[in-house]
Coordinates of C-alpha atoms in Angstrom, one line a residue:
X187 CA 0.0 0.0 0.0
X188 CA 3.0 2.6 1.1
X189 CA 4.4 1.8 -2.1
X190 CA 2.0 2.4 -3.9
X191 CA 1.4 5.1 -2.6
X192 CA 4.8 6.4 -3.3
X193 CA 4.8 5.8 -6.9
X194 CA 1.5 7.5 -7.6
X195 CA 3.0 10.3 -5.9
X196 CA 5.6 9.5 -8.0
X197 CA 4.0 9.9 -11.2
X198 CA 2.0 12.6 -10.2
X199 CA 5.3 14.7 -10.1
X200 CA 7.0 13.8 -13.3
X201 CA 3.6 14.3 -14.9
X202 CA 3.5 17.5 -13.6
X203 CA 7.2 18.5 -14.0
X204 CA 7.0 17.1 -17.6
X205 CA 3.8 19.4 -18.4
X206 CA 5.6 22.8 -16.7
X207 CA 8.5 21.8 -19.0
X208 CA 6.5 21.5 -22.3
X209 CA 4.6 24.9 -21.9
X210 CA 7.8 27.1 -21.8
X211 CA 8.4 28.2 -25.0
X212 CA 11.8 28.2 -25.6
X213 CA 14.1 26.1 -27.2
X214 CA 14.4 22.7 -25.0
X215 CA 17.2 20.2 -23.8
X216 CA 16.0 16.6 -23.8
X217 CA 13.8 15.9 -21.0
X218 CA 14.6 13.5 -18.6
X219 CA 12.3 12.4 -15.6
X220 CA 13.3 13.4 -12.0
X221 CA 15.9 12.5 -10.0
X222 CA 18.0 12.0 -12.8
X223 CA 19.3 15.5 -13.9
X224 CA 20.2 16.2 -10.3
X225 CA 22.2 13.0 -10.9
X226 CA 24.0 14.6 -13.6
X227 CA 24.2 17.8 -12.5
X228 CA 26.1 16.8 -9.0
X229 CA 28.4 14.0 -10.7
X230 CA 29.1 15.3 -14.2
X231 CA 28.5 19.5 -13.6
X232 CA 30.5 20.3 -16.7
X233 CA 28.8 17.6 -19.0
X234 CA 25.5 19.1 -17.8
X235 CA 26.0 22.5 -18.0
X236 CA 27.5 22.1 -21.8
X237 CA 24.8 20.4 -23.0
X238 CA 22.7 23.1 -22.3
X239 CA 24.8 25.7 -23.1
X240 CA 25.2 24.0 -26.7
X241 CA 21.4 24.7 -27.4
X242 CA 21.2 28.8 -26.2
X243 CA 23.9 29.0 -28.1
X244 CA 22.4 27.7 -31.6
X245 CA 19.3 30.3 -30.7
X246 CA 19.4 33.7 -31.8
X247 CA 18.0 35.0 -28.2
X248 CA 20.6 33.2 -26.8
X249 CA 18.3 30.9 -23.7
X250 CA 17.4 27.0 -23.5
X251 CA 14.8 26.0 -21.1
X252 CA 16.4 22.8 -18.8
X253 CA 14.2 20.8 -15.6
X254 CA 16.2 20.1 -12.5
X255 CA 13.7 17.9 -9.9
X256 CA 10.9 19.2 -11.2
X257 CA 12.1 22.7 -11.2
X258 CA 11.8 24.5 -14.9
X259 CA 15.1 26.8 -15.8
X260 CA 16.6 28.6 -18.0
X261 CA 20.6 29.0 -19.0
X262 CA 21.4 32.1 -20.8
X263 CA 24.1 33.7 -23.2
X264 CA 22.4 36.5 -23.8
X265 CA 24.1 40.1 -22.4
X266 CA 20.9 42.0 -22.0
X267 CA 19.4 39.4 -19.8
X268 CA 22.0 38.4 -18.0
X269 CA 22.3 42.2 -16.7
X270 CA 18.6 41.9 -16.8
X271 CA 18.4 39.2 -13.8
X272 CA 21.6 41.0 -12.3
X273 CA 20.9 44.6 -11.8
X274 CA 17.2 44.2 -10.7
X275 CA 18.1 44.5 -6.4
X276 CA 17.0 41.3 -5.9
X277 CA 13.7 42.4 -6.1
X278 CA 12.3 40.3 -8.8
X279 CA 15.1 37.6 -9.4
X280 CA 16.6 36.6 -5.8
X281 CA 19.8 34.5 -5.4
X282 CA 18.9 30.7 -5.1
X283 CA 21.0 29.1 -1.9
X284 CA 23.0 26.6 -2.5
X285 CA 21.1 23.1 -0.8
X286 CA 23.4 22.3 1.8
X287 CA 23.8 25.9 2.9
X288 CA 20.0 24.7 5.0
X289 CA 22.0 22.9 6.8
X290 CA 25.5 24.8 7.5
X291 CA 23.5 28.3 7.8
X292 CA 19.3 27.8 8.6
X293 CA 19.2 27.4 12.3
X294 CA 16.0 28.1 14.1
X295 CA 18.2 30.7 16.3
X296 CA 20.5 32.2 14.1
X297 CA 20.0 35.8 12.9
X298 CA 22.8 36.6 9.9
X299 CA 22.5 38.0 6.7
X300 CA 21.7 35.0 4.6
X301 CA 18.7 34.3 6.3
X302 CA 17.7 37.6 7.3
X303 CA 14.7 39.5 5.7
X304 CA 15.4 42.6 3.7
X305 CA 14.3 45.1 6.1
X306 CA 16.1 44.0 9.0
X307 CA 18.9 42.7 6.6
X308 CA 19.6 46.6 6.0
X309 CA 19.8 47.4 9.6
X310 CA 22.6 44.5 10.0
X311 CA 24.2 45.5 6.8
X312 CA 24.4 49.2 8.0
X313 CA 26.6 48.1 11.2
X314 CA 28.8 45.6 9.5
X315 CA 29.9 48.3 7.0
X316 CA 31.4 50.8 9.8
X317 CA 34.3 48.3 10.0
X318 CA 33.9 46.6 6.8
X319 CA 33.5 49.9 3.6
X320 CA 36.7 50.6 1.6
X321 CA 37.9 53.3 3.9
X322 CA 37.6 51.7 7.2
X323 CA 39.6 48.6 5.7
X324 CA 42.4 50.8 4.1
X325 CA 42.6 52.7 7.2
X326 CA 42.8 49.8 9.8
X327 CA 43.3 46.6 7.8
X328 CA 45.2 47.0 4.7
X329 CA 49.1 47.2 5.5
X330 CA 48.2 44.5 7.9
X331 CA 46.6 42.2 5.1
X332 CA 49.8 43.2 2.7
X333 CA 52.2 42.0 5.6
X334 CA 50.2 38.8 6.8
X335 CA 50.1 37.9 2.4
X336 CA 53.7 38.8 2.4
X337 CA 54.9 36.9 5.2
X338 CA 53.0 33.7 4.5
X339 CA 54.6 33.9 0.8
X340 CA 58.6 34.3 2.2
X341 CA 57.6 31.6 4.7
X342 CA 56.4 28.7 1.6
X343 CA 59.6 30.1 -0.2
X344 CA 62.2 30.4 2.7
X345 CA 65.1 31.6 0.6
X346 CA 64.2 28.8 -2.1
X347 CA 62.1 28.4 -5.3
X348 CA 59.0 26.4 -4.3
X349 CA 56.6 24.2 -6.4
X350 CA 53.2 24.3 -5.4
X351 CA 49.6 23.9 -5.9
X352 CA 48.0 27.2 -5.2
X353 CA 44.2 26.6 -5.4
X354 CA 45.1 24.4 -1.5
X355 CA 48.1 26.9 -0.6
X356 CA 46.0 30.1 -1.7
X357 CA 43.0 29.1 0.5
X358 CA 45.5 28.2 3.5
X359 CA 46.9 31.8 2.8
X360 CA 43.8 33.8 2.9
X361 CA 42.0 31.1 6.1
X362 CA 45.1 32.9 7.9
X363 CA 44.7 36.4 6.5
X364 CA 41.0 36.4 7.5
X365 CA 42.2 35.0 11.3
X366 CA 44.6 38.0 11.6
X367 CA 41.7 40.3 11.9
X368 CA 38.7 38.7 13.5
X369 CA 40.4 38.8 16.6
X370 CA 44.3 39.1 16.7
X371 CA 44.5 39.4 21.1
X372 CA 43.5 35.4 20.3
X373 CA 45.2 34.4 16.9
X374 CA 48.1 36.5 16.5
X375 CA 50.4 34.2 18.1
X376 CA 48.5 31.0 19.2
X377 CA 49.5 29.2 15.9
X378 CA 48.2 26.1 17.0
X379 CA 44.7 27.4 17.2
X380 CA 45.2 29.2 14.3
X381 CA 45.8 26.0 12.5
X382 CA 43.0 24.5 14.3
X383 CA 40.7 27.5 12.7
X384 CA 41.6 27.1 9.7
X385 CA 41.3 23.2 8.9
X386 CA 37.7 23.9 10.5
X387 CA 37.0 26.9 8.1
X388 CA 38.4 24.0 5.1
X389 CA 36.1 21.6 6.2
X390 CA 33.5 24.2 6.7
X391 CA 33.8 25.0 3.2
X392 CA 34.3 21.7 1.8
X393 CA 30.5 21.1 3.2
X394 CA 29.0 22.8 0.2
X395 CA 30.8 19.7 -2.0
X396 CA 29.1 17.0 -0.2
X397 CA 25.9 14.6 -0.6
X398 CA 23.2 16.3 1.5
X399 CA 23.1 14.2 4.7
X400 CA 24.0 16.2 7.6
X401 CA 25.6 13.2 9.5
X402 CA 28.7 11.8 10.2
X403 CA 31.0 10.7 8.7
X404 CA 29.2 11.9 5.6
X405 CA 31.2 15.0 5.0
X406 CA 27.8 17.5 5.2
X407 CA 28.0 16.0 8.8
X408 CA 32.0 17.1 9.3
X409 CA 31.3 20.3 7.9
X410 CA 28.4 21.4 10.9
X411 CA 30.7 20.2 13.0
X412 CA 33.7 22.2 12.0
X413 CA 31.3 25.2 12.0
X414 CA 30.2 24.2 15.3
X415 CA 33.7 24.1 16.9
X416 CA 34.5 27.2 15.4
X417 CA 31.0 29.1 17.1
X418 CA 31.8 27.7 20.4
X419 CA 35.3 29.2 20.4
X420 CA 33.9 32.6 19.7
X421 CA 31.1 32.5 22.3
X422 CA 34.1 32.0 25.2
X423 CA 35.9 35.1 23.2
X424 CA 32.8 37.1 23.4
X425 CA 32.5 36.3 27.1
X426 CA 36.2 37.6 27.5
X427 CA 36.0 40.5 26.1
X428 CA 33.2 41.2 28.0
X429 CA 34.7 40.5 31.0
X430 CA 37.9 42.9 29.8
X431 CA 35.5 46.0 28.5
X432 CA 32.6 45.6 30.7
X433 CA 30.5 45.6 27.1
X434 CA 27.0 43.7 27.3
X435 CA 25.7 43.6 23.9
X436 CA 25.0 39.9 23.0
X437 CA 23.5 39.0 26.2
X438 CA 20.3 37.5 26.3
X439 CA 17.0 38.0 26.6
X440 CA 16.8 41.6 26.1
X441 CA 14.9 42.5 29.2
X442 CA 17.8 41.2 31.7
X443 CA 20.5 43.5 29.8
X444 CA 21.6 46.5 31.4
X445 CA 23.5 48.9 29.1
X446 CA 25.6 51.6 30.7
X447 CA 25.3 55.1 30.7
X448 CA 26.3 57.5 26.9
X449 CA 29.5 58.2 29.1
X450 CA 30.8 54.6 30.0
X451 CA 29.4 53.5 26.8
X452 CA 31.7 55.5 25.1
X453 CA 34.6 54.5 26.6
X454 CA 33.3 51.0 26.4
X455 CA 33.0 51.5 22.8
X456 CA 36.6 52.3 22.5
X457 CA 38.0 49.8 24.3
X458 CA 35.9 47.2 22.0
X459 CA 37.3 48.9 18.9
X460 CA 40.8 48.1 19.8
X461 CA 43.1 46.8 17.2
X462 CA 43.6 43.7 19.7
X463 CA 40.0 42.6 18.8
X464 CA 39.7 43.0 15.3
X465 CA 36.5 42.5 13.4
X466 CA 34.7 41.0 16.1
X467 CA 35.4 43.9 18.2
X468 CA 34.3 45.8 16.2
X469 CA 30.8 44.2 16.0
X470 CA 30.4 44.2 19.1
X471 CA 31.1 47.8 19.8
X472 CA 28.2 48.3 16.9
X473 CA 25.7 46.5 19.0
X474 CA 27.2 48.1 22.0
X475 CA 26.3 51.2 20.2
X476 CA 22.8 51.0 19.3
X477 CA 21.7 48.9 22.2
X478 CA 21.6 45.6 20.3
X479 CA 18.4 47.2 18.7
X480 CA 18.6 44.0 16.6
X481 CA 18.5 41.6 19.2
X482 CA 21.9 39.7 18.8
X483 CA 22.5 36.6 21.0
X484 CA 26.3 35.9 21.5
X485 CA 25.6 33.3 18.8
X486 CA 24.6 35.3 16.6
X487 CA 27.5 37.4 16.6
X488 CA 29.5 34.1 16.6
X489 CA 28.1 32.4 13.2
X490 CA 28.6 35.9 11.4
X491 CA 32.2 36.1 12.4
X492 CA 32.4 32.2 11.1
X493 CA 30.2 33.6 8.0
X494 CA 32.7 36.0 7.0
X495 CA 35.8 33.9 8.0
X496 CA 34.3 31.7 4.7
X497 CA 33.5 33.7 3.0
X498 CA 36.7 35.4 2.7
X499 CA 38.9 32.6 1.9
X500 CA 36.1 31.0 -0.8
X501 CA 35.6 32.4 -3.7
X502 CA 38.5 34.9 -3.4
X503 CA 40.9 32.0 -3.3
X504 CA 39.4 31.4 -6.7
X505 CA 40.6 34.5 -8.4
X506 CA 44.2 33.8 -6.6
X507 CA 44.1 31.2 -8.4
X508 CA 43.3 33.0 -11.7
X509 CA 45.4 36.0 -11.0
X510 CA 48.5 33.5 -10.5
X511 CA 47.6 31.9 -13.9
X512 CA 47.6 35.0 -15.8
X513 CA 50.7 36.4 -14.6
X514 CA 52.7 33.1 -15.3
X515 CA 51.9 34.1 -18.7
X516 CA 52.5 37.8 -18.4
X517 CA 55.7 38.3 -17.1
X518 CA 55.7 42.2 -17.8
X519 CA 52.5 42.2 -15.8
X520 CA 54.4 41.0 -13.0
X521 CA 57.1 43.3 -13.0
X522 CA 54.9 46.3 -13.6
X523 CA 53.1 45.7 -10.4
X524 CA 56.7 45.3 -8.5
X525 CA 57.3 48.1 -5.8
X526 CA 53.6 49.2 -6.2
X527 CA 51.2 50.1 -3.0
X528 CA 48.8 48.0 -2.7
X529 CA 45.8 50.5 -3.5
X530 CA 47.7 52.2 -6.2
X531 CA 45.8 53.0 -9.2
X532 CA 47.4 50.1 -11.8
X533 CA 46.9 47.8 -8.9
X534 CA 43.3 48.7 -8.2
X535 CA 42.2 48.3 -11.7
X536 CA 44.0 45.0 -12.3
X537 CA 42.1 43.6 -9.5
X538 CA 38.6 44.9 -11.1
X539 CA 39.5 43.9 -14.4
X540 CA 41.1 40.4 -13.1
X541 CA 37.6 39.9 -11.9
X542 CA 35.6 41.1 -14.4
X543 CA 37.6 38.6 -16.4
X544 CA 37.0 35.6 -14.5
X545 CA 34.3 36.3 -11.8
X546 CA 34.6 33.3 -9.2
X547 CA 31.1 32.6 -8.7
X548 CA 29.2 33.4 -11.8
X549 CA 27.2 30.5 -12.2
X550 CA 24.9 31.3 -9.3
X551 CA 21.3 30.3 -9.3
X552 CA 18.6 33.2 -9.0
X553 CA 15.2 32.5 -9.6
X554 CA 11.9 34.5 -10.5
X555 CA 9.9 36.4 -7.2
X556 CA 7.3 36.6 -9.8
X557 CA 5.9 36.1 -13.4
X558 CA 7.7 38.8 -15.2
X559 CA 9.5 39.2 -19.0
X560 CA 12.8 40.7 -19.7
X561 CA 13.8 41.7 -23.3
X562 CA 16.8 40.1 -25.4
X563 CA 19.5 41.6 -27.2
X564 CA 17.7 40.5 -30.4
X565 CA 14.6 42.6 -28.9
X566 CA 12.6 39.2 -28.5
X567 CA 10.7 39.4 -25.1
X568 CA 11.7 36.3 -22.9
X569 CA 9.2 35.6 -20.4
X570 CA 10.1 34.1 -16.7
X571 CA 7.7 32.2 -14.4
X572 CA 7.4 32.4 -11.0
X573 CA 10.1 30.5 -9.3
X574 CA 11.4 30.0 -12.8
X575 CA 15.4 29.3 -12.1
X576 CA 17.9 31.4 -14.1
X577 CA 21.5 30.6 -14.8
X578 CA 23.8 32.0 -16.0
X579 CA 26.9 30.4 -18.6
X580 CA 30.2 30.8 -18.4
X581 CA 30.5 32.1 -21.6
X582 CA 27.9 34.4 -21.6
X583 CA 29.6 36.1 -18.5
X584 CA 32.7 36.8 -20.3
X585 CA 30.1 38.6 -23.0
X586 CA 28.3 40.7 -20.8
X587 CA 31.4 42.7 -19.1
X588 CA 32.3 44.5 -22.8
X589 CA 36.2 44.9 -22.3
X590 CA 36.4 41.1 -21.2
X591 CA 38.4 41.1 -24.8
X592 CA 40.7 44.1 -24.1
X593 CA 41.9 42.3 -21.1
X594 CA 45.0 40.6 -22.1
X595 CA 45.9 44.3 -24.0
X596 CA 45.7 46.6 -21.2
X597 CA 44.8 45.1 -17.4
X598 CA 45.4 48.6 -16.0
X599 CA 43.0 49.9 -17.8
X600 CA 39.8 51.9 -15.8
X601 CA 36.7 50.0 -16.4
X602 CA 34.1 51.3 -18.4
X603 CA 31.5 48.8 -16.8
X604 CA 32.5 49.0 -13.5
X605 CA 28.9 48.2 -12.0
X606 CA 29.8 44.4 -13.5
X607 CA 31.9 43.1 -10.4
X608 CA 29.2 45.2 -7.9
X609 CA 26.1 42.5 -9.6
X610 CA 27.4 39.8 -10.9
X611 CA 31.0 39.1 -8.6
X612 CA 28.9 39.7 -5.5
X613 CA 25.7 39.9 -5.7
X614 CA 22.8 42.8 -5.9
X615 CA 20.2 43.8 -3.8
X616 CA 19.8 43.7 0.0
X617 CA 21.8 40.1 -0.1
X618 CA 24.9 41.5 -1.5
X619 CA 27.9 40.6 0.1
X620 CA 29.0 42.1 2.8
X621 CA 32.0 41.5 2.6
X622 CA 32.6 42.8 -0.9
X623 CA 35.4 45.6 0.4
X624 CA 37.5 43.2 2.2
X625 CA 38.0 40.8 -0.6
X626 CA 38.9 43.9 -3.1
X627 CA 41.1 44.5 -0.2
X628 CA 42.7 41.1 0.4
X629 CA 43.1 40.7 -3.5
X630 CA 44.6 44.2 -4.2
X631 CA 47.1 43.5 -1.3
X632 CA 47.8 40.0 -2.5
X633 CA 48.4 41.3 -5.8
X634 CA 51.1 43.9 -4.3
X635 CA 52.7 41.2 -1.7
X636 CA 53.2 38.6 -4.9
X637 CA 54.6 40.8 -7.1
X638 CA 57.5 42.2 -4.6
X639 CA 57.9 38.8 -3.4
X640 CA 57.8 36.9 -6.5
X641 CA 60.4 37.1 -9.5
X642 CA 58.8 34.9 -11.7
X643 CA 55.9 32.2 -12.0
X644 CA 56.2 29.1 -14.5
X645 CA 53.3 26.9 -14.8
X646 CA 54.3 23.2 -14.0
X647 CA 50.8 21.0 -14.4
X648 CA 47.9 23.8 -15.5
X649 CA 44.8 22.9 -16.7
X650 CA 42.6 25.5 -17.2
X651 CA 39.1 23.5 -17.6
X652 CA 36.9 24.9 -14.7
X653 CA 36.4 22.7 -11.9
X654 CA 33.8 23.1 -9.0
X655 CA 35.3 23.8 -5.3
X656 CA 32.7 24.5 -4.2
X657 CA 33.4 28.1 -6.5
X658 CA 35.3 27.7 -9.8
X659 CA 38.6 26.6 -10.1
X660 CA 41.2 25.8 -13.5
X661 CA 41.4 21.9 -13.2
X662 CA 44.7 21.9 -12.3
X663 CA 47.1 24.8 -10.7
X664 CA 50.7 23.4 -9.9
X665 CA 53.2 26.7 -10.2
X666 CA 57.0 27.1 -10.2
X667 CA 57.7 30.5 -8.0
X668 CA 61.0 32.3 -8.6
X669 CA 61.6 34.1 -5.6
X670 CA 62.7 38.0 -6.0
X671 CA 66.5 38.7 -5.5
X672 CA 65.7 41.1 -3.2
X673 CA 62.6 40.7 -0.3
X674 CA 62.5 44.2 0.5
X675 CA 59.9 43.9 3.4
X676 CA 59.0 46.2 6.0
X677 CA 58.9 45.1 9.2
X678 CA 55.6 44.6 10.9
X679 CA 54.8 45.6 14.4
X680 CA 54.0 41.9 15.0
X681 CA 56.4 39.9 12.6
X682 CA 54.9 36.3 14.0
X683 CA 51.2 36.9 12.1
X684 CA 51.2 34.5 9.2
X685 CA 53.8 31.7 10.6
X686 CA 52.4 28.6 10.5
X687 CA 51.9 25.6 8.7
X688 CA 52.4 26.4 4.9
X689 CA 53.0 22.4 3.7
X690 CA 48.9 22.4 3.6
X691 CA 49.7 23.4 -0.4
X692 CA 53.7 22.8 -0.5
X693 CA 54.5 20.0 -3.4
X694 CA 58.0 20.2 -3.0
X695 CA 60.6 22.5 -3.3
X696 CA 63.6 23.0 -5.4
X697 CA 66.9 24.8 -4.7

């Protein structure tokens, strides 16, 4: 009877998935019954994706209509839709999370800004930009992010020429850079919690790869628990520095909270915003600030610090990746950058361009709020369901930014689109990331650190077919780096920052 049961449900679905798919009318993929293009999406992604891609690109409006569980979407080429679904705030075509992100980010009692609604999501956005816009980075951040990058680099080379895969030693690098300023008093020089933190952050990470079963030893299951260890430690950092600054913002329920007076809150204020506790210092002097209008329990200011802590060393390690490729083959590129600040002009618009060039994420879903139609570059009308899922290819990304061509000529050139990394590198609307400044930041400083520390870079075993991770990545990254004659680096007021365990992406090394 059960079974039954089950298969008339069954066929009930695929009917109806099959029905949704025939009424769209644009060109189509072969159809295939559910579960079976999840099955090919997970374990062939490239496969999948091609196929599509093959058919928007035989069309004049550039789109093919594909099903994924029941789910009707479209893949498109197409420039004016593509900046169609992007530039809209989110307010008709809204990112699509990623599955397993239910499990590694939806808890009942977490407030952060994945989950938040828009309204309150522009409160929360407000404070984290006091310590996270452009200017507050450069002014407290950015020579320490050029010296943790530079350090970490002399330390894989130490005085030799190094082989090395840098999609795992680029995402060790930046785990580490992301640890120096969360909260240095804790980090700075307690290397073997910092190496602690950052296998957690990997496995973290690596959660978005797995099967969706959020149980050991499946590796969903490793990955809440990695996050888990890494909120715990947080929450006893939190109670410290409350205990150091007297601050009560984060304790719960509201109504047993007593804030101080504007005077000690002040001064309470400043002592939070001390270098020694970094970006969650920082957060906490925010909701210090404004009373925790927002109503932040201790855990939720953990899982935003473990939020941005990922986020920082995901898809940015991706355009390390790319950057690195492209100046193996541009060694003039490399030695123009030599000797340059890290937010000088050439090396400001080589980051933009770098991305605009090859945006980490630009394959994320979005789907439809509501029935709407946006217009091709042929003029055709394309019309979208509601909850219609659009995707974007590869390809067509490299035709919507219009100097994605020019790139190879001039990478210091100033873009003339630079509202392309803004919507499709990170995001539009009131869920853009929030931590779009930092990784400029942490990219721009990279970009100087590399370039004074590095002579030359020769591509050993590069493939550059996209692979998933969980953001895009060449296939294979394996470098040669010629270390510079000359280091020529400043010394830092804490020289110990970025010491640690550099083997996580060390191959070998070669006199």
């Amino acid at each position: 009877m059960l079974a039954t049961v089950i298969l008339s449900g069954y066929v009930v679905f695929v009917v109806s998935a099959l029905i949704s798919y025939l009424m769209s009318p644009l060109p189509k993929v072969m159809w295939l019954p559910p579960p079976l293009p999840l099955f090919f999406l997970v374990f062939f992604p490239k496969q999948f994706w091609e196929r599509i891609r093959r058919v928007a690109e035989k069309n004049q409006e550039g789109v093919a209509c594909f099903q994924l569980m029941g789910q009707r979407g479209i893949l498109m080429e197409d420039r004016a839709l593509i900046r169609g679904t992007t530039r809209d705030g989110g307010k008709v075509f809204k990112i699509f999370a990623h599955p397993n992100a239910r499990w590694l980010f939806y808890t009942a009692t977490q407030q952060n800004l994945i989950v938040l609604p828009n309204d309150m999501h522009s409160t929360v956005r407000a404070q984290y930009q006091t310590f996270l816009s452009m200017d507050a980075l450069k002014q407290n951040n950015g020579n320490d992010l050029y010296l943790a990058q530079r350090a970490w680099i002399d330390a894989t080379l130490n005085g030799k020429n190094a082989i090395i895969d840098v999609r795992v030693w680029s995402q060790s690098l930046l785990a580490h850079a992301i640890l120096t300023n969360i909260c240095p008093k804790f980090l700075q020089l307690n290397l073997d919690l910092r190496k602690k933190f950052c296998c957690d952050i990997q496995t973290f990470t690596l959660g978005f790869l797995s099967l969706p079963i959020p149980f050991r030893p499946f590796g969903l299951g490793r990955a809440i628990a990695a996050g888990e260890r890494i909120i715990a430690q947080i929450i006893l950092w939190i109670h410290e520095i409350r205990q150091e600054t007297g601050a009560v913002a984060g304790i719960y329920p509201k109504e047993e909270t007593k804030f101080s007076t504007n005077e000690q809150d002040t001064a309470i204020c400043s002592k939070l915003k001390s270098s020694q506790y970094g970006f969650l210092g920082h957060w906490m002097a925010e909701l210090e600030r404004t009373k925790n209008a927002i109503k932040f329990t201790d855990r939720d200011i953990a899982i935003n610090m473990l939020d941005m802590a990922f986020a920082a060393q995901d898809a940015t390690n991706s355009a390390l990746c790319f950057c690195v490729a492209y100046l193996s083959t541009r060694p003039d590129i490399l030695q123009r950058l030599k000797g340059q600040a890290y937010d000088a002009q050439d090396v400001q618009n080589f980051v933009v361009n770098l991305l605009n060039n090859k945006p980490p994420v630009p394959m994320t879903l979005r789907f439809a709020l509501k029935q709407t139609q946006l217009t091709a570059s042929s003029g055709v009308k394309i019309p979208f369901a509601k909850g219609e899922l659009v995707v974007h290819s590869i390809e067509g990304i490299n035709k919507v930014w219009e100097n994605a061509a020019k790139f190879d000529l001039d990478p210091f050139a100033s873009s003339s689109d630079p509202g392309f990394v803004d919507s499709m590198v990170f995001g539009s609307g009131a869920h853009k990331c929030p931590g779009k400044s930092y990784a400029i930041i942490a990219l721009q400083t990279f970009v100087a650190a590399f370039a004074d520390a590095i002579d030359s870079v020769q591509a050993i075993n590069y493939d550059p077919d996209l692979m998933y991770y969980p953001t895009l990545f060449p296939k294979k990254s394996t470098f040669k780096f010629i270390q510079a004659a000359s280091t020529n680096l400043p010394q830092p007021s804490t020289n110990q920052i970025i010491v640690g365990d550099v083997s996580l992406g060390l191959l070998s090394v070669s006199a």
